[in-house]
Every structure is written in C-alpha cells, then in structure tokens.
Coordinates of C-alpha atoms in Angstrom, one line a residue:
M1287 CA 0.0 0.0 0.0
N1288 CA 3.0 2.3 0.5
G1289 CA 3.3 5.1 -2.1
Q1290 CA -0.2 4.5 -3.5
Q1291 CA -2.9 7.0 -3.2
R1292 CA -6.0 5.3 -1.9
P1293 CA -9.6 6.6 -1.6
R1294 CA -10.3 8.1 1.8
P1295 CA -13.6 9.0 3.3
A1296 CA -14.1 12.7 4.3
R1297 CA -12.7 13.3 7.7
R1298 CA -16.0 14.5 9.0
Q1299 CA -17.7 11.3 7.7
V1300 CA -15.1 9.3 9.5
A1301 CA -15.8 11.1 12.7
K1302 CA -19.5 10.4 12.4
G1303 CA -19.0 6.7 12.0
A1304 CA -15.9 6.2 14.2
G1305 CA -15.2 5.4 17.7
V1306 CA -16.7 7.9 20.1
I1307 CA -20.3 8.7 19.6
G1308 CA -22.5 9.8 22.5
G1309 CA -19.8 8.8 25.0
I1310 CA -19.1 5.3 23.6
A1311 CA -15.5 4.2 23.0
V1312 CA -14.8 1.9 20.1
L1313 CA -11.5 0.2 19.7
L1314 CA -10.7 -2.0 16.7
V1315 CA -8.0 -4.6 17.4
G1316 CA -6.9 -7.5 15.3
G1317 CA -9.5 -6.8 12.6
G1318 CA -12.3 -7.3 15.1
V1319 CA -14.3 -5.0 17.3
I1320 CA -13.7 -5.2 21.1
G1321 CA -14.5 -3.0 24.0
W1322 CA -17.8 -1.3 23.0
Q1323 CA -18.9 0.0 26.3
A1324 CA -21.0 2.9 27.2
V1325 CA -19.5 5.2 29.9
S1326 CA -22.6 4.9 31.9
D1327 CA -22.3 1.1 31.9
R1328 CA -18.7 1.1 33.0
P1329 CA -18.3 0.0 36.7
S1330 CA -16.8 2.6 38.9
D1331 CA -13.2 1.8 39.7
P1332 CA -11.8 2.8 43.1
V1333 CA -9.2 5.5 42.9
T1334 CA -7.0 6.6 45.8
T1335 CA -7.5 10.2 46.8
V1336 CA -4.5 12.5 46.2
Q1337 CA -3.5 14.4 49.2
P1338 CA -3.7 18.2 48.9
G1339 CA -0.4 19.8 48.2
Q1340 CA 1.1 16.5 46.9
D1341 CA 1.5 14.9 43.5
P1342 CA 0.4 11.3 43.5
S1343 CA 3.1 8.8 44.6
L1344 CA 4.3 6.0 42.5
E1345 CA 2.4 3.6 44.7
T1346 CA -0.8 5.6 44.3
L1347 CA -0.3 5.6 40.5
A1348 CA 0.4 1.9 40.4
G1349 CA -2.7 1.2 42.4
A1350 CA -4.9 3.4 40.2
A1351 CA -4.3 1.3 37.0
V1352 CA -7.6 0.2 35.4
S1353 CA -8.4 -2.0 32.4
G1354 CA -8.8 -0.1 29.1
G1355 CA -10.5 -3.0 27.4
P1356 CA -7.8 -4.7 25.2
G1357 CA -5.5 -7.1 27.0
K1358 CA -1.7 -7.0 27.1
D1359 CA -0.4 -6.2 23.6
G1360 CA -4.0 -6.1 22.4
I1361 CA -2.9 -2.8 20.9
P1362 CA 0.2 -4.0 19.1
S1363 CA 3.4 -1.9 19.1
I1364 CA 5.3 -1.4 15.9
D1365 CA 8.6 -3.2 16.4
R1366 CA 9.9 -3.2 12.8
P1367 CA 8.9 0.3 11.5
R1368 CA 9.2 1.0 7.8
F1369 CA 9.7 4.5 6.5
V1370 CA 9.1 6.0 3.1
P1371 CA 10.2 9.4 1.6
A1372 CA 7.8 12.3 1.6
R1373 CA 7.0 11.8 -2.1
D1374 CA 5.7 8.3 -1.5
A1375 CA 3.4 9.2 1.4
G1376 CA 0.3 9.3 -0.7
F1377 CA -1.7 7.9 2.2
L1378 CA -1.5 11.3 4.0
A1379 CA -3.7 14.3 3.4
D1380 CA -2.3 17.8 3.9
D1381 CA -4.3 18.4 7.1
D1382 CA -3.5 15.0 8.7
P1383 CA -1.7 15.4 12.1
V1384 CA 1.8 14.2 12.2
F1385 CA 4.4 14.0 15.0
G1386 CA 7.6 15.5 13.8
L1387 CA 11.0 14.4 15.1
E1388 CA 14.4 16.0 14.6
Y1389 CA 17.0 13.9 16.4
R1390 CA 20.6 12.8 15.9
G1391 CA 20.6 14.3 12.5
E1392 CA 17.5 12.5 11.3
V1393 CA 14.1 13.9 10.4
R1394 CA 11.0 11.8 10.7
A1395 CA 7.2 12.1 10.7
Y1396 CA 5.0 9.7 12.6
P1397 CA 1.4 10.0 11.3
Q1398 CA -1.3 10.2 14.0
L1399 CA -3.5 8.0 11.8
V1400 CA -0.9 5.2 12.2
L1401 CA 0.0 5.7 15.9
V1402 CA -3.7 5.9 17.0
W1403 CA -3.9 2.1 16.2
H1404 CA -0.5 1.2 17.7
E1405 CA 0.5 3.8 20.4
I1406 CA 4.1 2.7 20.5
V1407 CA 6.8 2.5 17.8
N1408 CA 10.1 0.8 18.9
D1409 CA 12.4 2.7 16.6
T1410 CA 16.1 3.2 16.1
V1411 CA 17.2 6.8 15.3
G1412 CA 20.8 7.8 14.7
G1413 CA 21.8 4.3 15.7
E1414 CA 20.2 4.6 19.1
P1415 CA 16.9 2.9 20.3
L1416 CA 14.0 5.4 20.7
A1417 CA 10.5 4.6 21.6
V1418 CA 8.0 7.0 20.1
T1419 CA 4.8 6.8 22.1
Y1420 CA 1.3 8.3 21.7
C1421 CA -1.7 8.1 23.9
P1422 CA -4.9 9.2 22.1
L1423 CA -6.9 9.5 25.3
T1424 CA -4.6 12.2 26.7
G1425 CA -3.2 13.7 23.5
T1426 CA 0.4 13.1 24.5
V1427 CA 3.3 12.1 22.2
I1428 CA 6.7 11.5 23.7
G1429 CA 10.0 10.0 22.6
F1430 CA 11.8 7.8 25.2
S1431 CA 15.2 6.4 25.6
A1432 CA 16.7 4.5 28.5
P1433 CA 18.8 6.7 30.8
P1434 CA 22.6 6.1 31.1
G1435 CA 23.4 3.0 33.2
T1436 CA 20.1 1.3 32.3
Q1437 CA 19.8 -1.5 29.7
Q1438 CA 18.2 -0.8 26.4
L1439 CA 14.4 -1.1 26.6
T1440 CA 11.6 -1.8 24.2
F1441 CA 8.0 -1.3 25.1
G1442 CA 4.5 -2.8 24.7
T1443 CA 1.0 -1.9 25.9
T1444 CA -0.3 -3.4 29.1
G1445 CA -4.0 -2.9 28.1
R1446 CA -4.4 -0.8 31.3
L1447 CA -4.5 3.0 31.9
V1448 CA -3.5 5.3 34.7
N1449 CA -5.3 8.7 34.8
S1450 CA -6.7 7.6 31.4
N1451 CA -3.2 7.5 30.1
L1452 CA -1.4 4.6 28.3
L1453 CA 0.4 2.3 30.8
M1454 CA 3.4 0.8 29.0
Y1455 CA 5.6 -2.1 30.1
D1456 CA 9.2 -2.8 29.1
R1457 CA 9.9 -6.2 27.7
Q1458 CA 13.2 -6.5 29.4
T1459 CA 12.1 -6.3 33.0
G1460 CA 8.3 -6.1 33.0
S1461 CA 8.3 -2.8 34.8
E1462 CA 5.3 -0.6 34.1
W1463 CA 5.4 3.0 33.0
P1464 CA 2.6 5.6 32.6
Q1465 CA 3.4 7.3 29.3
L1466 CA 2.9 10.8 30.4
L1467 CA 4.9 10.3 33.6
G1468 CA 7.8 8.5 32.0
T1469 CA 8.8 6.9 35.3
A1470 CA 8.3 3.3 36.3
V1471 CA 5.6 2.9 39.0
S1472 CA 6.2 -0.9 39.5
G1473 CA 8.6 -3.6 38.7
P1474 CA 12.4 -3.9 39.0
L1475 CA 12.9 -0.4 37.5
K1476 CA 10.4 1.3 39.8
G1477 CA 11.5 4.9 40.3
T1478 CA 13.6 5.0 37.1
R1479 CA 12.9 7.9 34.9
L1480 CA 13.3 7.6 31.1
D1481 CA 15.1 10.3 29.1
T1482 CA 12.7 12.2 26.9
V1483 CA 12.9 13.5 23.4
P1484 CA 10.3 16.1 22.3
L1485 CA 8.2 15.7 19.2
V1486 CA 6.1 18.5 17.7
W1487 CA 2.5 18.1 16.8
T1488 CA 1.8 19.6 13.4
T1489 CA 0.2 18.8 10.0
W1490 CA 1.6 16.8 7.2
K1491 CA 1.6 19.8 4.9
E1492 CA 3.5 22.0 7.4
W1493 CA 6.0 19.4 8.2
R1494 CA 6.6 18.4 4.6
T1495 CA 7.1 22.1 3.7
A1496 CA 9.6 22.6 6.5
H1497 CA 11.3 19.3 5.9
P1498 CA 11.0 18.1 2.3
D1499 CA 13.6 15.4 3.0
T1500 CA 11.7 13.9 5.9
E1501 CA 11.1 10.2 6.2
V1502 CA 7.5 9.1 7.0
L1503 CA 6.4 6.1 9.1
S1504 CA 4.6 3.8 6.6
T1505 CA 1.2 2.1 6.9
D1506 CA 3.1 -1.1 6.0
T1507 CA 3.1 -2.3 9.6
G1508 CA 2.2 -6.0 9.2
A1509 CA -1.1 -5.4 11.0
L1510 CA -4.6 -5.0 9.4
R1511 CA -5.9 -1.7 10.6
S1512 CA -8.3 1.0 9.1
Y1513 CA -5.6 3.6 8.7
G1514 CA -7.2 6.9 7.7
S1515 CA -10.0 6.6 10.3
D1516 CA -9.7 7.4 13.9
P1517 CA -11.7 5.3 16.4
Y1518 CA -12.0 8.3 18.8
G1519 CA -13.1 11.1 16.6
S1520 CA -11.3 13.7 14.5
Y1521 CA -8.7 16.4 15.0
D1522 CA -9.8 18.1 11.8
G1523 CA -9.8 21.9 12.0
Y1524 CA -8.3 22.4 15.4
P1525 CA -9.8 23.6 17.7
D1526 CA -13.1 22.4 16.1
R1527 CA -12.4 18.8 17.0
S1528 CA -15.1 16.0 17.2
G1529 CA -15.9 12.9 19.1
Y1530 CA -13.9 12.1 22.3
Y1531 CA -11.4 14.9 21.5
A1532 CA -14.1 17.6 21.8
Q1533 CA -16.2 16.2 24.7
Q1534 CA -15.9 17.1 28.3
G1535 CA -15.1 14.4 30.7
T1536 CA -13.0 11.2 30.5
L1537 CA -13.8 7.6 29.7
F1538 CA -11.7 6.4 32.7
P1539 CA -11.2 7.6 36.3
V1540 CA -8.5 10.1 37.2
L1541 CA -6.8 10.9 40.5
A1542 CA -7.4 14.6 40.5
T1543 CA -9.6 17.0 38.6
S1544 CA -9.6 20.7 37.9
D1545 CA -12.0 23.1 36.2
R1546 CA -9.4 25.7 35.5
F1547 CA -9.5 24.8 31.8
P1548 CA -11.9 22.6 29.9
D1549 CA -10.7 18.9 30.1
K1550 CA -9.6 18.6 26.5
D1551 CA -7.9 22.0 26.2
V1552 CA -4.3 21.6 25.2
V1553 CA -1.5 22.8 27.5
I1554 CA 2.2 22.7 27.0
G1555 CA 3.6 20.7 29.9
V1556 CA 7.1 21.5 31.0
R1557 CA 9.3 19.6 33.5
V1558 CA 12.4 21.0 35.0
G1559 CA 14.0 18.8 37.7
D1560 CA 11.1 18.2 40.2
R1561 CA 9.1 21.3 39.1
R1562 CA 6.3 21.4 36.7
L1563 CA 4.6 24.1 34.6
A1564 CA 1.6 24.1 32.3
I1565 CA 1.1 26.8 29.7
H1566 CA -2.1 27.0 27.8
K1567 CA -1.2 26.5 24.2
D1568 CA -3.5 29.3 23.0
L1569 CA -1.5 31.7 25.2
V1570 CA 1.7 30.8 23.3
R1571 CA -0.1 31.0 20.0
T1572 CA -1.2 34.6 20.8
A1573 CA 1.8 35.9 22.7
K1574 CA 4.4 34.2 20.4
T1575 CA 6.8 34.0 23.4
V1576 CA 6.0 33.1 27.0
R1577 CA 8.7 33.3 29.6
A1578 CA 8.6 31.7 33.1
D1579 CA 10.8 30.8 36.0
V1580 CA 10.6 27.2 36.9
G1581 CA 12.5 26.4 40.1
G1582 CA 15.1 29.0 39.2
T1583 CA 15.4 28.0 35.6
L1584 CA 14.3 30.3 32.9
I1585 CA 12.2 28.7 30.2
E1586 CA 10.7 30.1 27.0
A1587 CA 7.8 28.7 25.1
R1588 CA 8.1 30.0 21.5
W1589 CA 5.5 29.8 18.8
D1590 CA 6.7 28.2 15.6
E1591 CA 4.7 29.9 12.8
G1592 CA 5.9 27.5 10.1
L1593 CA 4.7 24.4 12.0
D1594 CA 1.9 26.1 13.8
T1595 CA 3.0 24.7 17.1
A1596 CA 4.9 25.5 20.3
R1597 CA 8.5 24.7 21.2
V1598 CA 10.0 25.1 24.6
V1599 CA 13.6 25.8 25.5
Q1600 CA 15.4 26.4 28.8
R1601 CA 18.4 28.5 29.7
V1602 CA 21.5 26.5 30.6
G1603 CA 24.4 28.8 31.3
E1604 CA 24.8 31.1 28.3
R1605 CA 22.8 29.1 25.8
W1606 CA 19.2 27.8 25.2
E1607 CA 18.6 24.1 25.1
A1608 CA 15.5 22.1 24.3
A1609 CA 13.4 21.5 27.5
D1610 CA 11.5 18.5 28.5
Y1611 CA 8.0 19.4 27.2
L1612 CA 4.9 18.0 25.5
D1613 CA 1.4 18.8 24.4
S1614 CA -1.2 17.3 26.8
M1615 CA -4.9 17.5 27.4
W1616 CA -5.4 19.6 30.5
F1617 CA -7.2 16.9 32.6
A1618 CA -4.3 14.5 32.1
W1619 CA -1.5 16.9 33.0
H1620 CA -3.4 18.0 36.2
A1621 CA -4.2 14.4 37.2
F1622 CA -0.4 13.5 37.2
Y1623 CA 0.8 16.9 38.4
P1624 CA -2.0 18.6 40.5
N1625 CA 0.6 21.0 42.0
S1626 CA 2.0 22.2 38.7
Q1627 CA 2.4 25.9 38.1
V1628 CA 0.0 27.2 35.5
R1629 CA 0.2 30.0 32.9
Q1630 CA -2.9 31.0 31.0

C-alpha cells in the first residue's frame, strides 16, 4: 500500500462513524471489534485520593491502574517500523496530524493515523533505540530512551490505563510506565525515569514544507488496521475537533480534577527537575513567546509559525537548550501533576 494514493472518506464522515459517539468508546483490534462500552455502563473503579499539596506517589499511581479494554499487547506496538520518503506518502492528506522528530541528524514524521492504532513505535534513530509513544486519550506524544546505566528497553502496551493515560511495560524487566509520567511505577525499575525526546504536533503539509527530506512512518506495519480513520473522533480543523477529542469528561477515572480549563484543552507541559509548569497552548499562539521561571530555571515557550505549534527551551548557562516538554490535554496533566504551576 505504500506510495499509492487510496480513496479516503471525508474526515467529517469518518468522525461520524468512528469510535466515540455519544460517549461510547470503540477500539478495533486484530481486525475485530472489542471493547464497545457505554461510559454509563462502566463499573466505577476505586481511585485513591491524592493528598492536597502533593502529587500522586508511584504507589498511588500503580494502584490506580484500570483496564482499558484490550488485553496485554492487544494494541500492538510497531517493532519493525518501515519508512518512506515524503514523495511516497500518498496515504497522507495535507491536514493530517503528524508528530515531527528532529533527532541525531535524522528527520522523521510519525502520522497520527498510524499511531492511533499502535500507540508505541520501537524505533532506532541515529543508531540509538528510541520509543515513540502516543496516547490518544490524553493527546500526549513523547519519545523515550533508557537513561545512562540502564539496559536498552523496548515497550509494549499493558492494556491498562493510569489517569486515562497509556500504561506501558518494558519487555526486558516487565516494569510498568505511565506514558505521560515516563517513570516506572512498579517492577524492577520502579522509580527509574526515562530520558525524553520532544516531538512536535503539526500537520503533514506544514512538516513536509519545512522538511521536504523527511522520512515518514509507513502504513506497512504488518497489521490489518483501518488507517485513515480514527476510532476516537477527529482532530480536523483544530480547535473544532469532534468525538472524544471535543467532549468534556474522561472515559476512565483520574486521581485529581480541575475546572481551571476545559478537560480537553491543550496545554504545553514543561518539566524542569522536580518542578512542573503548564502553559495554555493558546497563550503561546497569541503571545508568540511566553517566559517563566521554573524552580530557578528560565524557560521560554516559543511559537513556531511555520509548523503552527509551540517549542520550549530552557536557559542553561549562556545558551538555550530544548526543554522536557509535551502537548497534553489539561485533565491528564493536572491528574499527574496537580501541584503544577500554570500560565494561561
């Protein structure tokens, strides 16, 4: 199928027939349909209360894991990713969201329409292992590598969620890692924090224009999936999203809630040491540059006009370096980091 233009339903039509309609989540796995379940029919899961003034402990997070429907590896990771040059990515429309990566001299695009069905790509970039991960329920995409002194790791999906966020496991030790947190909450590597690599959320047209030499993750994954449809709704015409992406509320329980922003509003989450900051993405879009002091470190969120997205850098000595940052739905960032600083 690579390199061949195929007929695609209009994105709005896909949204009407796909996964989240009136609060019902649909997940297609292995060519069959599993996990149709109305939110009102889902049994309430006990969730440990987060103490005021404290972020949830690793033990609390581990204890808050709930089934997301599919079993372990029911959402299959991509372990042998194949890439095509931009000219052969006929399966992408201009407005399709892609996650752009610039790392170790390589430039790659990971289409959201592929990752929504797999969530994890165990890739090798610049000769080094890198896991590119995406959680549709929280709108978070993060690249991970093992920290120095830790064995190389590859990841799969547990089929469970913490704060409605993908709970990964590594195949080397069986330790479990909430994707947004990037720290193991159980297993032999409990407490280990992965090194992160930021990806930018943009559109195929914008990324291709900025990086005509980009490689693109192919739909040739070895799995039978309805690439081009989204089981949760549509990101078409941000912020005029549809389905789950536009609805208030979550499909699964979370440890902490806040009405400071609507649940699905996008914030730029920044981590500096043990400090956290959330900046509403629309603020960066309007102001173009947002500065903040995070635990004594100066950070700047800068709007990238060409890619229509935000990038975050931090001051290290006399130079600016990429910070540890990501796009996230507000509810998810707050659930993991209820004591985060906030700019709006």
